[in-house]
Structures are given as structure tokens and as C-alpha cells.
């Protein structure tokens, strides 16, 4: 693969920072759009099921299409895949922006934009995680992922929510239009990334079905990857259920917190600020505590984040727990993604990433549907209590992830031995 990176170069390098620039712009666009969606939706309905349904359809492509996308990403140039995904996201977001500006917006147009951008996100994120090991040495993946995640989270979750809240307060269409423009600018940065990023494939031609099976089998046959996928799936089920109805808990005069749209954006930004700090310190924390203990901290932070709204409506306490949850979640993400990238051969990265996310992220639409259903039947605050139990259950498989298990899996990858 021609990627312009010298294997002996210990620095992250210009190609990496070009990717970071594009990813930061893309994630800022995504952050504005994701927060604007429910804020605009509650202008049309206060139904928990309908509001949660938007997150359901936006995340559903991870459940129904991720395996096929992973197989395609391992056949296509990953940079070009990311470019076309952003072209499509910009187009789908422009549709409701124009309609709302013309006075003909509707809840169903929001659903169309959610589905379209959701499909494109699967292509973009799978290609983005698969392209990184081609840009930096594998020994620097913790540092590279830490910097990349810090920029992505800072853009998507720290800057995006308050900007979205402010834009929605000024004009509904402006938030969507801003996202579309940012995705277009991100395309320009990706075009500046030089080199070819189509994986090298040896042996006879294979079918998509065979490729999917090979990638999924890679995870199933490796106990550590399999357990990590299960843990992320359980965590995302809980966090997605909470995230789908959080706007109803927080925004409006009839909500528990009675926040404005802009204040809600700031609250979410506090969560992102924790993630930003976590991304910057992850490499050092992993070195001092070990990755296994860092993963346990991530689980504990998730439990606190999911459960705290069931206990208190004190905004200061909520913000403090959200911040801590952001830090620990980022420690988890960087350890998990870097491990997966280290133990997976390049030609399998797309399929392994998508197979992992089928298990890990496929629970997101299920969580959104469950959150909407529970909120509709038993009230919004019941969702936090019940999902806190789900998050706590993640501690059970977490006991299998030890420092020795992580190290052994990486050493077997280096020696070419299957675990």
C-alpha cells in the first residue's frame, strides 16, 4: 500500500494530521447535526417514541448493513470511501435545511435525513478506523488514537452541542445548513491526503459473503475481541436508550431540568470536555494503570453517567458526573480501538471493524427503541434506572479482560499465531 509513511518514522507525520483535520471538520458537522435533530424534532412532537425513533433509524444501518460495508471497505480505496460518504451526508442534511427555510419542514423529513446520514456514517467510520494503521506505525496507535479521538470528540461533543443549541435557537434551518457546509469543507481536506489506500489482497477472488464470514470469524475465534465487543454492545444499549430520551428529561418547561436548547448543548459539552481530557491523557493513564484497569474505570464511568439522572436533577451534580464519564469512556475507547487495530491484519481491518461494531453498535438502535418504549410506558426517568442495571452488568464480562490477556493476544498477532 502506498501511504507515504516510513515504517521507521516514530512521529505521527503529516498524513495523520491531514486525516485529523478532515475528521475534526466531519465530526463537528456530525455533532451539530445529531444534537439539532432532536431539538428540531420536539418542535413537531413531544412523543418519546417519535423522538427516540429518530435515533433509532439513524443508528439502524449499523445493525443491518455494517457487515456488508466492512467487506466493501476492504475492497475499495478507504480515502475515496470517506469522501463519498461525506458527499452523501452533506446532501441528505441539505434537504431538510432547504425545506425548513422554505416553511415546509416536517418530522418525516428529519427521519429521511437521519436514515441517509446513518447509512453514510457506517461507510465513513468503518473506513476511517481502517485507514489509521496505514498512516502511523502500530507502536504509536495509542498516541494517534488519543489525538484523533480528542479532536473528534472535541469537535463532535464539545463544540457541536452548544453550537447546535445556539443555531437552533436562532433559526432551525441554520444548524442543518452549517453541518452540510462543514462536510463539504472536510472533503477538501481528504482530497489533500496523498497516496492510495486500497488494501492489498492475495489469493483467489472471493465473494462478499465469504469476506464477511472471514471477518466475523476473526472476532469469534479470539476471546478478548469477542468479550470486548460484548461489553461495548451492552454499554451502548444502555447509553443509547438514555441518549434517545435525554432531551425530554432536560429541555422545556415541562421537563425535569427545564433547560433551554442552548443550556442543553452546554450540558452535553461538559460530557465532551471530559472525553477531550481523556483523549489527551489516555496514553499516560494506560501506561500507569494498565489497560485492563483503565477499561474497568470506563465501565464504572458509564454506570454513573447512565444512572445519575434517576437519582438527582441537580444540574451541577449531573455535569460533574457527565464530565467524569466522558474521561473514563475515552480511556475505554482508545484502549479498545488501539488493541483491535494492533491484532488485526490490514486486509481484514474493514471487516473486523464492521463485525465488531455490528455487535458493539448494533445495540444502539435497539437501545433507542427500548428507551422510547420505556419512556412512553413508565416515564422518562424510569429509563435511567433500568439502564443503570444494564450498565452495571458489564462488570461481569469485564472480569475476563486482564493485562496478561491483552498482551498475549498482541504477541500472538506479531508471531502469526491464532489465539
Coordinates of C-alpha atoms in Angstrom, one line a residue:
X1 CA 0.0 0.0 0.0
X2 CA 1.4 3.4 -1.0
X3 CA 0.7 5.7 2.0
X4 CA 3.9 7.8 2.2
X5 CA 4.7 6.7 5.7
X6 CA 8.2 5.4 6.5
X7 CA 7.9 2.4 8.9
X8 CA 10.9 3.7 10.9
X9 CA 9.4 7.1 11.4
X10 CA 8.4 7.4 15.1
X11 CA 6.4 10.6 14.6
X12 CA 2.7 10.8 13.7
X13 CA 3.5 12.6 10.5
X14 CA 1.7 15.0 8.1
X15 CA -0.7 12.4 6.6
X16 CA -2.0 11.7 10.1
X17 CA -2.6 15.4 10.8
X18 CA -4.3 15.8 7.4
X19 CA -6.7 13.0 8.4
X20 CA -7.2 14.7 11.8
X21 CA -8.2 17.9 10.1
X22 CA -10.8 16.3 7.9
X23 CA -12.0 14.2 10.8
X24 CA -12.4 17.2 13.0
X25 CA -14.5 19.0 10.5
X26 CA -16.6 15.9 9.8
X27 CA -17.2 15.3 13.4
X28 CA -18.1 19.0 14.1
X29 CA -20.7 18.7 11.3
X30 CA -22.0 15.4 12.8
X31 CA -22.1 16.8 16.3
X32 CA -24.1 19.8 15.3
X33 CA -26.5 17.6 13.2
X34 CA -27.1 15.0 15.9
X35 CA -27.9 17.5 18.6
X36 CA -30.0 19.6 16.2
X37 CA -32.1 16.6 15.1
X38 CA -34.0 16.0 18.5
X39 CA -34.1 19.8 19.2
X40 CA -35.9 20.4 15.9
X41 CA -38.0 17.2 16.3
X42 CA -39.5 18.4 19.6
X43 CA -40.9 21.4 17.7
X44 CA -43.1 18.9 15.8
X45 CA -43.8 16.4 18.6
X46 CA -43.3 15.7 22.3
X47 CA -43.9 11.9 21.9
X48 CA -41.0 9.9 23.5
X49 CA -41.5 7.2 20.9
X50 CA -41.3 9.5 17.9
X51 CA -38.4 11.5 19.2
X52 CA -36.4 8.3 20.1
X53 CA -37.4 6.9 16.7
X54 CA -35.1 9.4 15.0
X55 CA -32.1 8.0 16.8
X56 CA -33.4 4.5 16.1
X57 CA -33.4 5.0 12.3
X58 CA -30.1 6.9 12.4
X59 CA -28.3 4.1 14.1
X60 CA -30.2 1.2 12.5
X61 CA -27.7 0.9 9.5
X62 CA -25.0 -0.3 11.9
X63 CA -27.2 -3.3 12.7
X64 CA -28.5 -4.1 9.2
X65 CA -25.6 -3.1 7.0
X66 CA -22.3 -3.0 8.8
X67 CA -21.0 -6.4 7.7
X68 CA -21.5 -5.7 4.0
X69 CA -20.0 -2.3 4.4
X70 CA -16.9 -3.8 6.1
X71 CA -16.4 -6.2 3.2
X72 CA -16.7 -3.3 0.7
X73 CA -14.3 -1.1 2.6
X74 CA -11.7 -3.9 2.4
X75 CA -12.1 -3.9 -1.4
X76 CA -12.2 -0.1 -2.0
X77 CA -9.9 2.8 -1.5
X78 CA -10.6 3.9 2.0
X79 CA -9.9 7.5 1.4
X80 CA -12.3 7.7 -1.5
X81 CA -14.9 5.9 0.5
X82 CA -14.7 8.6 3.2
X83 CA -15.0 11.3 0.5
X84 CA -18.2 9.9 -1.0
X85 CA -19.7 9.3 2.4
X86 CA -19.3 13.0 3.3
X87 CA -20.8 14.0 -0.1
X88 CA -23.9 11.9 0.7
X89 CA -24.1 13.3 4.3
X90 CA -24.0 16.8 3.0
X91 CA -26.7 16.1 0.5
X92 CA -29.1 14.4 3.0
X93 CA -28.7 17.3 5.5
X94 CA -29.3 19.9 2.9
X95 CA -32.8 18.5 2.2
X96 CA -34.4 19.4 5.5
X97 CA -32.4 22.7 5.7
X98 CA -33.9 23.9 2.4
X99 CA -37.4 22.6 3.4
X100 CA -37.4 24.2 6.8
X101 CA -36.1 27.5 5.4
X102 CA -39.0 27.4 2.9
X103 CA -41.5 26.8 5.6
X104 CA -42.3 23.2 4.6
X105 CA -40.3 21.2 7.1
X106 CA -41.7 18.2 8.8
X107 CA -40.9 15.4 11.2
X108 CA -40.7 12.9 8.4
X109 CA -38.1 14.9 6.5
X110 CA -36.0 14.6 9.7
X111 CA -36.4 10.9 9.5
X112 CA -35.2 10.8 5.9
X113 CA -32.1 12.8 6.8
X114 CA -31.5 10.5 9.8
X115 CA -31.6 7.4 7.7
X116 CA -29.4 8.8 4.9
X117 CA -26.7 10.2 7.2
X118 CA -26.8 7.0 9.2
X119 CA -26.0 4.8 6.2
X120 CA -23.2 7.2 5.1
X121 CA -21.8 7.2 8.7
X122 CA -21.3 3.4 8.6
X123 CA -19.2 3.8 5.5
X124 CA -17.2 6.8 6.8
X125 CA -16.5 5.4 10.3
X126 CA -15.5 2.0 9.1
X127 CA -13.1 3.4 6.5
X128 CA -11.7 6.0 9.0
X129 CA -10.8 3.4 11.6
X130 CA -9.3 1.1 9.0
X131 CA -7.1 3.8 7.3
X132 CA -5.3 4.9 10.5
X133 CA -2.8 2.0 10.8
X134 CA -1.7 2.8 7.2
X135 CA -0.8 6.4 8.3
X136 CA 1.2 5.7 11.6
X137 CA 3.4 2.9 13.0
X138 CA 1.4 0.4 15.0
X139 CA 3.6 1.2 18.0
X140 CA 2.1 4.7 18.0
X141 CA -1.5 3.7 17.7
X142 CA -2.4 4.6 21.3
X143 CA -1.0 8.1 20.8
X144 CA -2.5 8.5 17.4
X145 CA -5.9 7.3 18.5
X146 CA -5.7 9.6 21.6
X147 CA -5.0 12.7 19.5
X148 CA -7.6 11.7 16.9
X149 CA -10.3 10.9 19.4
X150 CA -9.6 14.2 21.3
X151 CA -10.1 16.2 18.1
X152 CA -13.1 14.2 17.0
X153 CA -14.8 14.4 20.4
X154 CA -13.8 18.0 21.0
X155 CA -15.5 18.8 17.7
X156 CA -18.5 16.5 17.8
X157 CA -19.4 16.5 21.5
X158 CA -17.7 19.6 23.0
X159 CA -18.1 22.3 20.2
X160 CA -21.0 20.7 18.4
X161 CA -23.8 20.7 21.1
X162 CA -23.5 24.3 22.2
X163 CA -23.2 25.5 18.5
X164 CA -26.3 23.3 17.6
X165 CA -28.3 24.7 20.5
X166 CA -27.4 28.3 19.6
X167 CA -28.1 27.8 15.9
X168 CA -31.5 26.1 16.6
X169 CA -32.4 29.0 18.9
X170 CA -31.6 31.5 16.1
X171 CA -33.1 29.6 13.1
X172 CA -34.0 25.9 12.7
X173 CA -32.6 25.6 9.2
X174 CA -29.2 27.2 10.1
X175 CA -28.0 24.2 12.1
X176 CA -28.5 21.7 9.2
X177 CA -27.1 24.1 6.7
X178 CA -23.9 24.6 8.8
X179 CA -23.4 20.8 9.0
X180 CA -23.7 20.5 5.2
X181 CA -21.1 23.2 4.7
X182 CA -18.7 21.6 7.2
X183 CA -18.9 18.2 5.5
X184 CA -18.1 19.8 2.2
X185 CA -15.0 21.5 3.7
X186 CA -13.9 18.2 5.2
X187 CA -14.0 16.7 1.7
X188 CA -11.3 19.2 0.6
X189 CA -9.0 18.1 3.5
X190 CA -9.5 14.4 2.5
X191 CA -8.6 15.3 -1.1
X192 CA -5.3 16.7 0.2
X193 CA -4.4 13.3 1.7
X194 CA -2.0 11.8 -0.7
X195 CA -1.5 8.1 -1.6
X196 CA -3.5 5.0 -2.3
X197 CA -5.4 3.3 0.5
X198 CA -6.8 0.2 -1.2
X199 CA -5.9 -2.9 0.9
X200 CA -3.5 -5.5 -0.7
X201 CA -5.4 -8.8 -1.3
X202 CA -3.6 -12.1 -2.0
X203 CA -5.1 -15.3 -3.3
X204 CA -8.1 -16.0 -5.5
X205 CA -11.1 -13.7 -5.8
X206 CA -13.8 -14.2 -3.2
X207 CA -17.4 -13.4 -2.7
X208 CA -18.8 -10.7 -0.4
X209 CA -20.4 -13.4 1.7
X210 CA -17.0 -15.2 2.1
X211 CA -15.3 -12.0 3.0
X212 CA -18.0 -11.2 5.7
X213 CA -17.6 -14.7 7.1
X214 CA -13.8 -14.3 7.3
X215 CA -14.0 -11.0 9.2
X216 CA -16.7 -12.2 11.6
X217 CA -14.8 -15.5 12.3
X218 CA -11.7 -13.5 13.2
X219 CA -13.6 -11.9 16.2
X220 CA -15.4 -15.1 17.2
X221 CA -12.2 -17.1 17.4
X222 CA -10.4 -14.5 19.6
X223 CA -11.7 -14.4 23.2
X224 CA -10.5 -10.9 24.0
X225 CA -12.0 -9.3 21.0
X226 CA -15.2 -11.3 21.5
X227 CA -15.5 -10.2 25.1
X228 CA -14.8 -6.5 24.3
X229 CA -17.4 -6.5 21.6
X230 CA -20.0 -7.9 24.1
X231 CA -19.1 -5.3 26.7
X232 CA -19.4 -2.4 24.2
X233 CA -22.7 -3.8 23.0
X234 CA -24.2 -3.8 26.5
X235 CA -22.8 -0.3 27.2
X236 CA -24.2 1.1 24.0
X237 CA -27.6 -0.4 24.6
X238 CA -27.8 1.5 27.9
X239 CA -26.3 4.7 26.7
X240 CA -28.4 4.8 23.5
X241 CA -31.6 4.3 25.5
X242 CA -30.6 7.2 27.7
X243 CA -29.4 9.4 24.9
X244 CA -32.6 8.9 22.9
X245 CA -34.8 10.4 25.6
X246 CA -32.4 12.7 27.4
X247 CA -33.7 15.8 25.5
X248 CA -37.2 15.2 27.0
X249 CA -35.7 14.9 30.5
X250 CA -33.7 18.1 30.1
X251 CA -35.3 20.6 27.7
X252 CA -38.5 22.6 28.0
X253 CA -40.7 24.0 30.8
X254 CA -42.4 20.6 31.2
X255 CA -39.1 18.7 31.6
X256 CA -37.3 17.7 34.9
X257 CA -34.3 20.1 34.3
X258 CA -36.2 22.9 32.5
X259 CA -33.2 23.8 30.4
X260 CA -33.2 25.8 27.2
X261 CA -31.8 24.4 23.9
X262 CA -28.6 26.3 24.4
X263 CA -28.2 25.2 28.0
X264 CA -28.8 21.6 26.9
X265 CA -26.0 22.0 24.4
X266 CA -23.7 23.2 27.2
X267 CA -24.6 20.2 29.4
X268 CA -23.6 17.8 26.6
X269 CA -20.4 19.8 26.0
X270 CA -19.4 19.1 29.6
X271 CA -19.6 15.4 28.8
X272 CA -17.4 16.0 25.8
X273 CA -14.9 18.1 27.7
X274 CA -14.3 15.0 29.9
X275 CA -13.8 13.0 26.8
X276 CA -11.4 15.6 25.4
X277 CA -9.3 15.4 28.5
X278 CA -9.5 11.6 28.5
X279 CA -8.2 11.5 24.9
X280 CA -5.2 13.7 25.8
X281 CA -4.1 11.7 28.9
X282 CA -5.1 8.2 27.8
X283 CA -1.6 7.1 26.7
X284 CA -0.2 8.1 30.1
X285 CA -3.0 6.6 32.1
X286 CA -2.8 3.3 30.2
X287 CA 0.9 3.3 31.0
X288 CA 0.5 3.9 34.7
X289 CA -2.7 2.0 35.5
X290 CA -2.5 -0.6 32.7
X291 CA -5.1 -1.0 30.0
X292 CA -7.2 -3.6 31.9
X293 CA -7.7 -1.2 34.9
X294 CA -8.4 1.6 32.5
X295 CA -11.2 -0.5 30.9
X296 CA -12.7 -1.1 34.3
X297 CA -12.7 2.7 35.0
X298 CA -14.5 3.1 31.7
X299 CA -17.3 0.7 32.8
X300 CA -17.7 2.5 36.2
X301 CA -17.9 5.8 34.5
X302 CA -20.6 4.5 32.2
X303 CA -22.7 3.2 35.1
X304 CA -22.5 6.6 36.8
X305 CA -23.4 8.5 33.6
X306 CA -26.4 6.4 32.8
X307 CA -27.8 6.2 36.3
X308 CA -27.3 9.7 37.8
X309 CA -30.4 11.3 36.2
X310 CA -32.6 8.8 38.0
X311 CA -31.1 10.0 41.3
X312 CA -31.0 13.7 41.0
X313 CA -32.0 16.7 39.0
X314 CA -29.2 18.9 40.3
X315 CA -27.5 20.2 37.2
X316 CA -24.2 20.7 38.9
X317 CA -24.0 17.1 40.1
X318 CA -25.2 15.9 36.7
X319 CA -22.5 18.0 35.0
X320 CA -19.8 16.6 37.3
X321 CA -20.8 13.0 36.7
X322 CA -21.1 13.6 32.9
X323 CA -17.5 15.1 32.9
X324 CA -16.1 12.1 34.8
X325 CA -18.0 9.7 32.5
X326 CA -16.5 11.5 29.5
X327 CA -13.0 11.0 30.8
X328 CA -13.4 7.3 31.6
X329 CA -15.3 6.5 28.4
X330 CA -12.4 7.9 26.3
X331 CA -9.9 5.8 28.2
X332 CA -12.0 2.8 27.3
X333 CA -12.4 3.7 23.6
X334 CA -8.7 4.3 23.0
X335 CA -7.6 1.1 24.7
X336 CA -10.2 -0.9 22.8
X337 CA -9.7 0.6 19.3
X338 CA -5.9 0.5 19.5
X339 CA -5.9 -3.1 20.6
X340 CA -8.2 -4.1 17.7
X341 CA -6.0 -2.3 15.2
X342 CA -2.9 -4.0 16.6
X343 CA -4.2 -7.5 16.4
X344 CA -5.9 -7.3 13.0
X345 CA -4.1 -7.7 9.7
X346 CA -4.6 -4.7 7.4
X347 CA -6.5 -6.6 4.7
X348 CA -9.1 -7.6 7.4
X349 CA -9.5 -4.2 9.2
X350 CA -12.6 -3.1 7.4
X351 CA -14.4 -6.4 8.0
X352 CA -13.2 -6.8 11.6
X353 CA -14.1 -3.2 12.5
X354 CA -17.6 -3.6 11.0
X355 CA -18.1 -7.0 12.6
X356 CA -17.0 -5.7 15.9
X357 CA -19.4 -2.7 15.5
X358 CA -22.3 -5.0 14.5
X359 CA -22.1 -6.4 18.0
X360 CA -20.9 -3.3 19.7
X361 CA -23.0 -0.7 17.9
X362 CA -25.9 -2.8 16.6
X363 CA -27.4 -2.5 20.0
X364 CA -27.7 1.3 19.6
X365 CA -31.0 1.2 17.6
X366 CA -32.3 -1.4 20.0
X367 CA -31.4 0.8 22.9
X368 CA -33.1 3.8 21.2
X369 CA -36.2 1.8 20.7
X370 CA -36.2 0.5 24.2
X371 CA -35.6 4.0 25.6
X372 CA -38.6 5.3 23.7
X373 CA -40.8 2.4 24.7
X374 CA -39.9 2.6 28.4
X375 CA -40.2 6.4 28.4
X376 CA -43.7 6.1 26.8
X377 CA -44.9 3.5 29.2
X378 CA -43.3 4.3 32.5
X379 CA -42.0 7.8 32.2
X380 CA -38.7 9.2 31.2
X381 CA -36.8 8.8 34.5
X382 CA -37.5 5.0 34.6
X383 CA -35.2 4.7 31.6
X384 CA -32.2 5.9 33.6
X385 CA -32.8 3.5 36.5
X386 CA -33.3 0.4 34.3
X387 CA -30.4 1.2 32.0
X388 CA -28.2 1.6 35.1
X389 CA -28.7 -2.1 35.8
X390 CA -27.7 -3.0 32.3
X391 CA -24.6 -0.9 32.5
X392 CA -23.7 -2.5 35.9
X393 CA -24.0 -5.9 34.3
X394 CA -21.0 -5.1 32.0
X395 CA -18.8 -5.6 35.1
X396 CA -19.4 -9.4 34.7
X397 CA -17.6 -9.9 31.3
X398 CA -15.1 -7.2 32.3
X399 CA -13.5 -9.6 34.7
X400 CA -12.2 -11.7 31.8
X401 CA -10.1 -8.7 30.4
X402 CA -6.7 -8.8 32.2
X403 CA -3.5 -7.2 31.3
X404 CA -2.0 -10.6 30.5
X405 CA -4.8 -11.5 28.2
X406 CA -4.3 -8.3 26.2
X407 CA -0.6 -8.7 26.0
X408 CA -0.8 -12.4 24.9
X409 CA -3.3 -11.6 22.1
X410 CA -0.9 -8.9 20.7
X411 CA 2.1 -11.2 20.9
X412 CA 0.3 -14.0 19.1
X413 CA -0.6 -11.5 16.3
X414 CA 3.0 -10.5 16.0
X415 CA 4.1 -14.1 15.8
X416 CA 1.4 -15.0 13.4
X417 CA -0.3 -17.5 15.8
X418 CA -4.0 -17.6 16.1
X419 CA -5.4 -17.4 19.6

